[in-house]
Amino acid sequence: MPNITVELLSGRTLDQRREFAAAVTEAAVGILKARREAVRILFTEIEKSDVANGGVLESDK
Amino acid sequence: MPNITVELLSGRTLDQRREFAAAVTEAAVGILKARREAVRILFTEIEKSDVANGGVLESDK
Amino acid sequence: MPNITVELLSGRTLDQRREFAAAVTEAAVGILKARREAVRILFTEIEKSDVANGGVLESDK
Amino acid sequence: MPNITVELLSGRTLDQRREFAAAVTEAAVGILKARREAVRILFTEIEKSDVANGGVLESDK
Amino acid sequence: MPNITVELLSGRTLDQRREFAAAVTEAAVGILKARREAVRILFTEIEKSDVANGGVLESDK
Amino acid sequence: MPNITVELLSGRTLDQRREFAAAVTEAAVGILKARREAVRILFTEIEKSDVANGGVLESDK
């Protein structure tokens, strides 16, 4: 722990994932005093046609 | 909020998603008194080989 | 299926849950052509101190 | 219930899923006294580039 | 991995959890060839008033 | 988006949550180029008796 799930719209690069995973792990270790090797981050890519905000699919906006 | 996740077997059309997202958002606004723009609905498509009920994969039924 | 999870801020009544569960199930049967008895809805109550939007806990707003 | 989600790295065979679903359902029925037909198991496949442990993507290890 | 989430109705004993966690981990190691120490199981207890099946809260059945 | 869920063992202070939410949001805006107000972080507290690693409940270690 912590076990962190990141739902995000598809389109980010692998480098952005690398950087974000490193930054969030740093914050978990520094602020939450988590053990580095115990910090797990899972990225789940979402398409605009998968998600609706305010009742309208993002792909229809 | 509310943040709503809908796991459903693949095969529905985009129009079915649109209609369902609109209906669920209407219900959230009318019944739960949620702010329309705060209602988020995420669709996660599942294949029959991803899910087992009663110990048997749906794709084996 | 569908398996629906509803994360919502605590404070709604049991009647609101009943009504919302019935409305969403009706929509799943009518729009997604789901079997009524297969529609599962799970409510997860969230406290304002559990969720941050824009980097600020809702309990601090 | 129980509703069980299994996040696992991609690469297992359908037979491994079948066997695992059967074994976990057996355990739910035998140990948790669940009704067999109520036991639901959802497999979610993860790529190594989707998950970071200790701040590093598994695909970079 | 695998990361396994078990949603179950409240009421099971700690011993049932222990036994179920051990049995599922054994199955993950034996069938999925997972590393034992990498198998993570999270129990999430659900109240009958949290879940609706077929449009009706379990607490109303 | 992104919608981020943080499962962590109970025991952190509200200030740690504040700081972590701010740091993760900063990273999402800076690295993932997310809109600040769209970044949502949900904390889910876990008890040691809720989670097993390697087949053993954390509360038994």
Short mmCIF file of C-alpha atoms in Angstrom, two decimals:
data_model
loop_
_atom_site.label_atom_id
_atom_site.label_comp_id
_atom_site.label_asym_id
_atom_site.label_seq_id
_atom_site.Cartn_x
_atom_site.Cartn_y
_atom_site.Cartn_z
CA MET A 1 0.00 0.00 0.00
CA PRO A 2 -0.94 2.53 -1.05
CA ASN A 3 -2.61 0.99 -4.06
CA ILE A 4 -3.38 3.83 -6.50
CA THR A 5 -5.60 3.56 -9.60
CA VAL A 6 -5.40 6.31 -12.21
CA GLU A 7 -8.26 6.49 -14.71
CA LEU A 8 -7.27 8.86 -17.48
CA LEU A 9 -8.30 9.68 -21.04
CA SER A 10 -6.15 7.83 -23.57
CA GLY A 11 -3.49 9.80 -25.40
CA ARG A 12 -0.71 10.33 -22.84
CA THR A 13 2.77 9.08 -23.74
CA LEU A 14 4.67 6.36 -21.92
CA ASP A 15 7.07 9.05 -20.72
CA GLN A 16 4.22 10.97 -19.12
CA ARG A 17 3.23 7.77 -17.32
CA ARG A 18 6.81 7.22 -16.18
CA GLU A 19 7.12 10.76 -14.85
CA PHE A 20 3.71 10.73 -13.18
CA ALA A 21 4.33 7.32 -11.54
CA ALA A 22 7.68 8.57 -10.21
CA ALA A 23 6.20 11.84 -8.90
CA VAL A 24 3.21 10.16 -7.19
CA THR A 25 5.48 7.52 -5.63
CA GLU A 26 7.79 10.27 -4.36
CA ALA A 27 4.79 12.00 -2.79
CA ALA A 28 3.56 8.73 -1.23
CA VAL A 29 6.98 8.08 0.28
CA GLY A 30 7.56 11.68 1.41
CA ILE A 31 4.06 12.63 2.62
CA LEU A 32 2.32 9.35 3.48
CA LYS A 33 5.58 7.69 4.69
CA ALA A 34 4.84 4.66 2.53
CA ARG A 35 7.53 2.09 1.75
CA ARG A 36 8.68 2.84 -1.83
CA GLU A 37 8.44 -0.77 -3.02
CA ALA A 38 4.90 -1.06 -1.61
CA VAL A 39 3.54 1.84 -3.71
CA ARG A 40 1.55 0.42 -6.62
CA ILE A 41 0.07 2.59 -9.39
CA LEU A 42 -2.29 1.20 -12.02
CA PHE A 43 -3.16 3.23 -15.14
CA THR A 44 -6.53 2.59 -16.75
CA GLU A 45 -7.01 4.30 -20.12
CA ILE A 46 -10.48 5.60 -20.92
CA GLU A 47 -11.86 6.49 -24.36
CA LYS A 48 -14.08 9.57 -24.71
CA SER A 49 -16.93 7.26 -25.74
CA ASP A 50 -16.54 5.42 -22.40
CA VAL A 51 -17.35 8.35 -20.14
CA ALA A 52 -20.26 10.76 -19.74
CA ASN A 53 -20.20 13.95 -17.69
CA GLY A 54 -23.46 15.80 -17.09
CA GLY A 55 -25.33 13.08 -19.01
CA VAL A 56 -23.41 13.53 -22.30
CA LEU A 57 -20.66 11.26 -23.63
CA GLU A 58 -17.32 13.10 -23.86
CA SER A 59 -17.11 11.88 -27.47
CA ASP A 60 -20.28 13.85 -28.22
CA LYS A 61 -18.94 17.14 -26.87
CA MET B 1 -20.39 13.08 -7.51
CA PRO B 2 -22.01 10.74 -7.92
CA ASN B 3 -19.33 8.81 -9.73
CA ILE B 4 -20.99 5.83 -11.43
CA THR B 5 -19.17 2.87 -13.03
CA VAL B 6 -21.13 0.57 -15.34
CA GLU B 7 -19.57 -2.82 -16.08
CA LEU B 8 -21.49 -4.39 -18.94
CA LEU B 9 -21.02 -7.15 -21.49
CA SER B 10 -19.71 -5.78 -24.80
CA GLY B 11 -22.15 -5.47 -27.68
CA ARG B 12 -24.30 -2.43 -26.82
CA THR B 13 -24.43 0.40 -29.35
CA LEU B 14 -23.19 3.93 -28.75
CA ASP B 15 -26.80 5.08 -28.87
CA GLN B 16 -27.70 2.70 -26.04
CA ARG B 17 -24.85 4.23 -24.03
CA ARG B 18 -26.05 7.74 -24.81
CA GLU B 19 -29.60 6.93 -23.76
CA PHE B 20 -28.55 5.09 -20.61
CA ALA B 21 -26.14 7.87 -19.57
CA ALA B 22 -28.90 10.45 -20.05
CA ALA B 23 -31.48 8.39 -18.11
CA VAL B 24 -29.15 7.65 -15.18
CA THR B 25 -28.07 11.30 -15.01
CA GLU B 26 -31.72 12.38 -15.00
CA ALA B 27 -32.38 9.98 -12.11
CA ALA B 28 -29.31 11.24 -10.21
CA VAL B 29 -30.46 14.84 -10.59
CA GLY B 30 -34.13 14.13 -9.85
CA ILE B 31 -33.82 11.55 -7.05
CA LEU B 32 -30.36 12.10 -5.49
CA LYS B 33 -30.49 15.91 -6.09
CA ALA B 34 -27.03 15.77 -7.65
CA ARG B 35 -25.69 18.67 -9.69
CA ARG B 36 -26.04 17.60 -13.36
CA GLU B 37 -22.49 18.56 -14.34
CA ALA B 38 -21.10 16.62 -11.36
CA VAL B 39 -22.64 13.30 -12.47
CA ARG B 40 -19.95 11.10 -14.03
CA ILE B 41 -20.68 7.75 -15.66
CA LEU B 42 -17.91 5.41 -16.81
CA PHE B 43 -18.68 2.42 -19.05
CA THR B 44 -16.38 -0.61 -18.77
CA GLU B 45 -16.98 -3.26 -21.43
CA ILE B 46 -16.54 -6.90 -20.38
CA GLU B 47 -16.04 -9.90 -22.66
CA LYS B 48 -17.79 -13.18 -21.82
CA SER B 49 -14.36 -14.77 -21.34
CA ASP B 50 -13.61 -12.12 -18.66
CA VAL B 51 -16.37 -13.08 -16.24
CA ALA B 52 -17.40 -16.25 -14.42
CA ASN B 53 -20.68 -16.76 -12.62
CA GLY B 54 -21.13 -19.83 -10.43
CA GLY B 55 -17.54 -20.89 -11.22
CA VAL B 56 -18.01 -21.09 -15.01
CA LEU B 57 -16.85 -18.52 -17.57
CA GLU B 58 -19.79 -16.94 -19.42
CA SER B 59 -18.02 -17.80 -22.67
CA ASP B 60 -18.30 -21.48 -21.72
CA LYS B 61 -22.05 -21.38 -21.16
CA MET C 1 -24.57 -7.74 -15.64
CA PRO C 2 -24.58 -4.86 -15.75
CA ASN C 3 -22.73 -4.39 -12.50
CA ILE C 4 -23.11 -0.74 -11.46
CA THR C 5 -21.17 0.99 -8.68
CA VAL C 6 -22.43 4.33 -7.38
CA GLU C 7 -19.97 6.43 -5.35
CA LEU C 8 -21.89 9.24 -3.70
CA LEU C 9 -21.42 11.69 -0.85
CA SER C 10 -23.03 10.42 2.36
CA GLY C 11 -26.33 11.96 3.45
CA ARG C 12 -28.93 10.47 1.09
CA THR C 13 -31.86 8.63 2.63
CA LEU C 14 -32.63 4.93 2.20
CA ASP C 15 -35.70 5.96 0.20
CA GLN C 16 -33.52 7.92 -2.23
CA ARG C 17 -31.40 4.78 -2.69
CA ARG C 18 -34.51 2.66 -3.25
CA GLU C 19 -35.88 5.07 -5.82
CA PHE C 20 -32.54 5.48 -7.61
CA ALA C 21 -31.88 1.72 -7.70
CA ALA C 22 -35.35 1.16 -9.18
CA ALA C 23 -34.93 3.92 -11.80
CA VAL C 24 -31.45 2.78 -12.90
CA THR C 25 -32.61 -0.85 -13.10
CA GLU C 26 -35.60 0.23 -15.21
CA ALA C 27 -33.22 2.07 -17.54
CA ALA C 28 -30.88 -0.94 -17.74
CA VAL C 29 -33.78 -3.24 -18.64
CA GLY C 30 -35.43 -0.80 -21.05
CA ILE C 31 -32.36 0.68 -22.78
CA LEU C 32 -29.57 -1.90 -22.37
CA LYS C 33 -32.01 -4.87 -22.60
CA ALA C 34 -30.47 -6.34 -19.45
CA ARG C 35 -32.23 -9.13 -17.52
CA ARG C 36 -33.79 -7.43 -14.47
CA GLU C 37 -32.47 -9.96 -11.95
CA ALA C 38 -28.94 -9.61 -13.39
CA VAL C 39 -28.77 -5.85 -12.71
CA ARG C 40 -26.63 -5.22 -9.63
CA ILE C 41 -26.15 -1.78 -8.08
CA LEU C 42 -23.66 -1.14 -5.28
CA PHE C 43 -23.75 2.13 -3.30
CA THR C 44 -20.46 3.33 -1.81
CA GLU C 45 -20.82 6.29 0.55
CA ILE C 46 -18.03 8.88 0.53
CA GLU C 47 -17.28 11.49 3.20
CA LYS C 48 -16.22 14.99 2.14
CA SER C 49 -12.85 14.35 3.81
CA ASP C 50 -12.37 11.32 1.52
CA VAL C 51 -12.40 13.17 -1.78
CA ALA C 52 -10.43 16.03 -3.32
CA ASN C 53 -11.39 17.94 -6.45
CA GLY C 54 -8.88 20.35 -7.99
CA GLY C 55 -6.36 19.41 -5.27
CA VAL C 56 -8.54 20.48 -2.31
CA LEU C 57 -10.50 18.15 0.00
CA GLU C 58 -14.26 18.74 -0.29
CA SER C 59 -14.32 19.06 3.51
CA ASP C 60 -12.02 22.09 3.19
CA LYS C 61 -14.26 23.92 0.75
CA MET D 1 -22.05 -11.95 -3.71
CA PRO D 2 -19.23 -12.29 -3.29
CA ASN D 3 -18.21 -10.16 -6.22
CA ILE D 4 -14.52 -10.81 -6.92
CA THR D 5 -12.29 -8.79 -9.25
CA VAL D 6 -8.97 -10.26 -10.32
CA GLU D 7 -6.43 -7.84 -11.80
CA LEU D 8 -3.63 -9.88 -13.36
CA LEU D 9 -0.82 -9.37 -15.85
CA SER D 10 -1.85 -10.48 -19.34
CA GLY D 11 -0.51 -13.78 -20.63
CA ARG D 12 -2.52 -16.45 -18.78
CA THR D 13 -4.43 -18.98 -20.84
CA LEU D 14 -8.21 -19.40 -20.90
CA ASP D 15 -7.72 -22.74 -19.18
CA GLN D 16 -5.87 -21.06 -16.31
CA ARG D 17 -8.81 -18.69 -15.95
CA ARG D 18 -11.27 -21.59 -16.00
CA GLU D 19 -9.32 -23.47 -13.32
CA PHE D 20 -8.81 -20.39 -11.14
CA ALA D 21 -12.49 -19.36 -11.39
CA ALA D 22 -13.55 -22.88 -10.39
CA ALA D 23 -11.08 -23.04 -7.46
CA VAL D 24 -12.01 -19.59 -6.09
CA THR D 25 -15.74 -20.38 -6.43
CA GLU D 26 -15.20 -23.66 -4.57
CA ALA D 27 -13.43 -21.77 -1.78
CA ALA D 28 -16.21 -19.14 -1.63
CA VAL D 29 -18.85 -21.87 -1.34
CA GLY D 30 -16.88 -24.01 1.11
CA ILE D 31 -15.33 -21.32 3.35
CA LEU D 32 -17.57 -18.24 3.00
CA LYS D 33 -20.77 -20.36 2.62
CA ALA D 34 -21.71 -18.34 -0.46
CA ARG D 35 -24.39 -19.57 -2.86
CA ARG D 36 -22.50 -20.98 -5.89
CA GLU D 37 -24.58 -19.14 -8.49
CA ALA D 38 -24.07 -15.84 -6.63
CA VAL D 39 -20.26 -15.99 -6.88
CA ARG D 40 -19.07 -13.62 -9.59
CA ILE D 41 -15.44 -13.35 -10.72
CA LEU D 42 -14.24 -10.66 -13.12
CA PHE D 43 -10.79 -10.89 -14.73
CA THR D 44 -9.11 -7.61 -15.69
CA GLU D 45 -5.93 -8.04 -17.74
CA ILE D 46 -3.13 -5.56 -17.12
CA GLU D 47 -0.17 -4.81 -19.39
CA LYS D 48 3.27 -4.26 -17.85
CA SER D 49 3.17 -0.68 -19.17
CA ASP D 50 -0.06 -0.12 -17.18
CA VAL D 51 1.40 -0.71 -13.73
CA ALA D 52 4.24 0.78 -11.68
CA ASN D 53 5.64 -0.72 -8.49
CA GLY D 54 8.07 1.33 -6.43
CA GLY D 55 7.72 4.21 -8.92
CA VAL D 56 8.92 2.25 -11.98
CA LEU D 57 6.71 0.84 -14.74
CA GLU D 58 6.88 -2.99 -14.84
CA SER D 59 7.65 -2.68 -18.55
CA ASP D 60 10.82 -0.76 -17.65
CA LYS D 61 12.13 -3.45 -15.32
CA MET E 1 -0.13 -9.22 -9.02
CA PRO E 2 -2.65 -10.59 -9.05
CA ASN E 3 -4.52 -7.93 -7.16
CA ILE E 4 -7.83 -9.43 -6.00
CA THR E 5 -10.76 -7.49 -4.54
CA VAL E 6 -13.49 -9.42 -2.72
CA GLU E 7 -16.78 -7.58 -2.15
CA LEU E 8 -18.86 -9.62 0.29
CA LEU E 9 -21.85 -9.11 2.57
CA SER E 10 -20.74 -8.33 6.13
CA GLY E 11 -21.03 -11.08 8.72
CA ARG E 12 -18.12 -13.44 7.96
CA THR E 13 -15.63 -14.14 10.73
CA LEU E 14 -11.95 -13.24 10.66
CA ASP E 15 -11.18 -16.95 10.50
CA GLN E 16 -13.28 -17.28 7.32
CA ARG E 17 -11.25 -14.41 5.83
CA ARG E 18 -8.00 -16.07 6.85
CA GLU E 19 -9.00 -19.39 5.32
CA PHE E 20 -10.36 -17.81 2.13
CA ALA E 21 -7.26 -15.61 1.66
CA ALA E 22 -5.03 -18.67 2.09
CA ALA E 23 -7.09 -20.79 -0.34
CA VAL E 24 -7.25 -18.09 -3.04
CA THR E 25 -3.52 -17.39 -2.70
CA GLU E 26 -2.79 -21.13 -3.03
CA ALA E 27 -4.89 -21.21 -6.20
CA ALA E 28 -3.13 -18.11 -7.59
CA VAL E 29 0.28 -19.67 -6.95
CA GLY E 30 -0.69 -23.13 -8.19
CA ILE E 31 -2.87 -22.25 -11.20
CA LEU E 32 -1.81 -18.74 -12.28
CA LYS E 33 1.87 -19.34 -11.31
CA ALA E 34 1.87 -16.07 -9.38
CA ARG E 35 4.64 -15.28 -6.87
CA ARG E 36 3.10 -15.90 -3.42
CA GLU E 37 4.28 -12.59 -1.92
CA ALA E 38 2.83 -10.69 -4.92
CA VAL E 39 -0.72 -11.99 -4.36
CA ARG E 40 -2.80 -9.25 -2.75
CA ILE E 41 -6.40 -9.77 -1.58
CA LEU E 42 -8.58 -6.90 -0.38
CA PHE E 43 -11.88 -7.58 1.45
CA THR E 44 -14.61 -4.96 1.12
CA GLU E 45 -17.60 -5.54 3.40
CA ILE E 46 -21.02 -4.59 2.02
CA GLU E 47 -24.21 -4.02 4.02
CA LYS E 48 -27.53 -5.31 2.64
CA SER E 49 -28.70 -1.68 2.40
CA ASP E 50 -25.70 -0.94 0.12
CA VAL E 51 -26.63 -3.30 -2.69
CA ALA E 52 -29.64 -3.79 -4.96
CA ASN E 53 -30.25 -6.80 -7.17
CA GLY E 54 -33.07 -6.67 -9.71
CA GLY E 55 -33.86 -3.10 -8.62
CA VAL E 56 -34.56 -3.93 -4.95
CA LEU E 57 -32.21 -3.32 -2.00
CA GLU E 58 -31.13 -6.60 -0.38
CA SER E 59 -32.21 -5.11 2.96
CA ASP E 60 -35.76 -4.87 1.57
CA LYS E 61 -35.97 -8.54 0.60
CA MET F 1 -10.22 13.18 -15.42
CA PRO F 2 -7.95 11.87 -14.24
CA ASN F 3 -9.96 10.06 -11.63
CA ILE F 4 -7.53 8.74 -9.01
CA THR F 5 -8.37 6.25 -6.25
CA VAL F 6 -5.94 5.86 -3.35
CA GLU F 7 -6.36 2.75 -1.18
CA LEU F 8 -4.22 3.18 1.92
CA LEU F 9 -3.94 1.68 5.40
CA SER F 10 -5.86 3.76 7.95
CA GLY F 11 -3.87 5.99 10.29
CA ARG F 12 -2.80 8.94 8.14
CA THR F 13 -3.78 12.41 9.30
CA LEU F 14 -6.07 14.77 7.42
CA ASP F 15 -3.05 17.01 6.83
CA GLN F 16 -1.22 14.14 5.10
CA ARG F 17 -4.26 13.69 2.86
CA ARG F 18 -4.34 17.42 2.10
CA GLU F 19 -0.66 17.47 1.22
CA PHE F 20 -0.83 14.29 -0.85
CA ALA F 21 -3.93 15.44 -2.75
CA ALA F 22 -2.22 18.76 -3.53
CA ALA F 23 1.02 17.07 -4.66
CA VAL F 24 -0.72 14.49 -6.88
CA THR F 25 -2.93 17.19 -8.43
CA GLU F 26 0.15 19.31 -9.12
CA ALA F 27 1.78 16.32 -10.85
CA ALA F 28 -1.39 15.62 -12.87
CA VAL F 29 -1.53 19.24 -14.04
CA GLY F 30 2.21 19.53 -14.69
CA ILE F 31 2.96 16.10 -16.20
CA LEU F 32 -0.36 14.83 -17.60
CA LYS F 33 -1.54 18.37 -18.60
CA ALA F 34 -4.86 17.72 -16.86
CA ARG F 35 -7.23 20.59 -16.04
CA ARG F 36 -6.80 21.25 -12.31
CA GLU F 37 -10.53 21.29 -11.53
CA ALA F 38 -10.99 17.97 -13.39
CA VAL F 39 -8.51 16.10 -11.16
CA ARG F 40 -10.44 13.96 -8.67
CA ILE F 41 -8.76 11.97 -5.89
CA LEU F 42 -10.67 9.52 -3.71
CA PHE F 43 -9.13 8.11 -0.51
CA THR F 44 -10.28 4.66 0.61
CA GLU F 45 -9.03 3.65 4.05
CA ILE F 46 -8.18 -0.02 4.59
CA GLU F 47 -7.83 -1.84 7.91
CA LYS F 48 -5.03 -4.41 8.34
CA SER F 49 -7.71 -7.08 8.78
CA ASP F 50 -9.10 -6.15 5.32
CA VAL F 51 -6.02 -7.02 3.31
CA ALA F 52 -3.87 -10.12 2.83
CA ASN F 53 -0.46 -10.20 1.17
CA GLY F 54 1.12 -13.55 0.39
CA GLY F 55 -1.97 -15.31 1.77
CA VAL F 56 -1.74 -13.81 5.29
CA LEU F 57 -3.88 -10.99 6.68
CA GLU F 58 -1.77 -7.92 7.51
CA SER F 59 -3.38 -7.94 10.95
CA ASP F 60 -1.83 -11.38 11.53
CA LYS F 61 1.71 -10.28 10.72
#
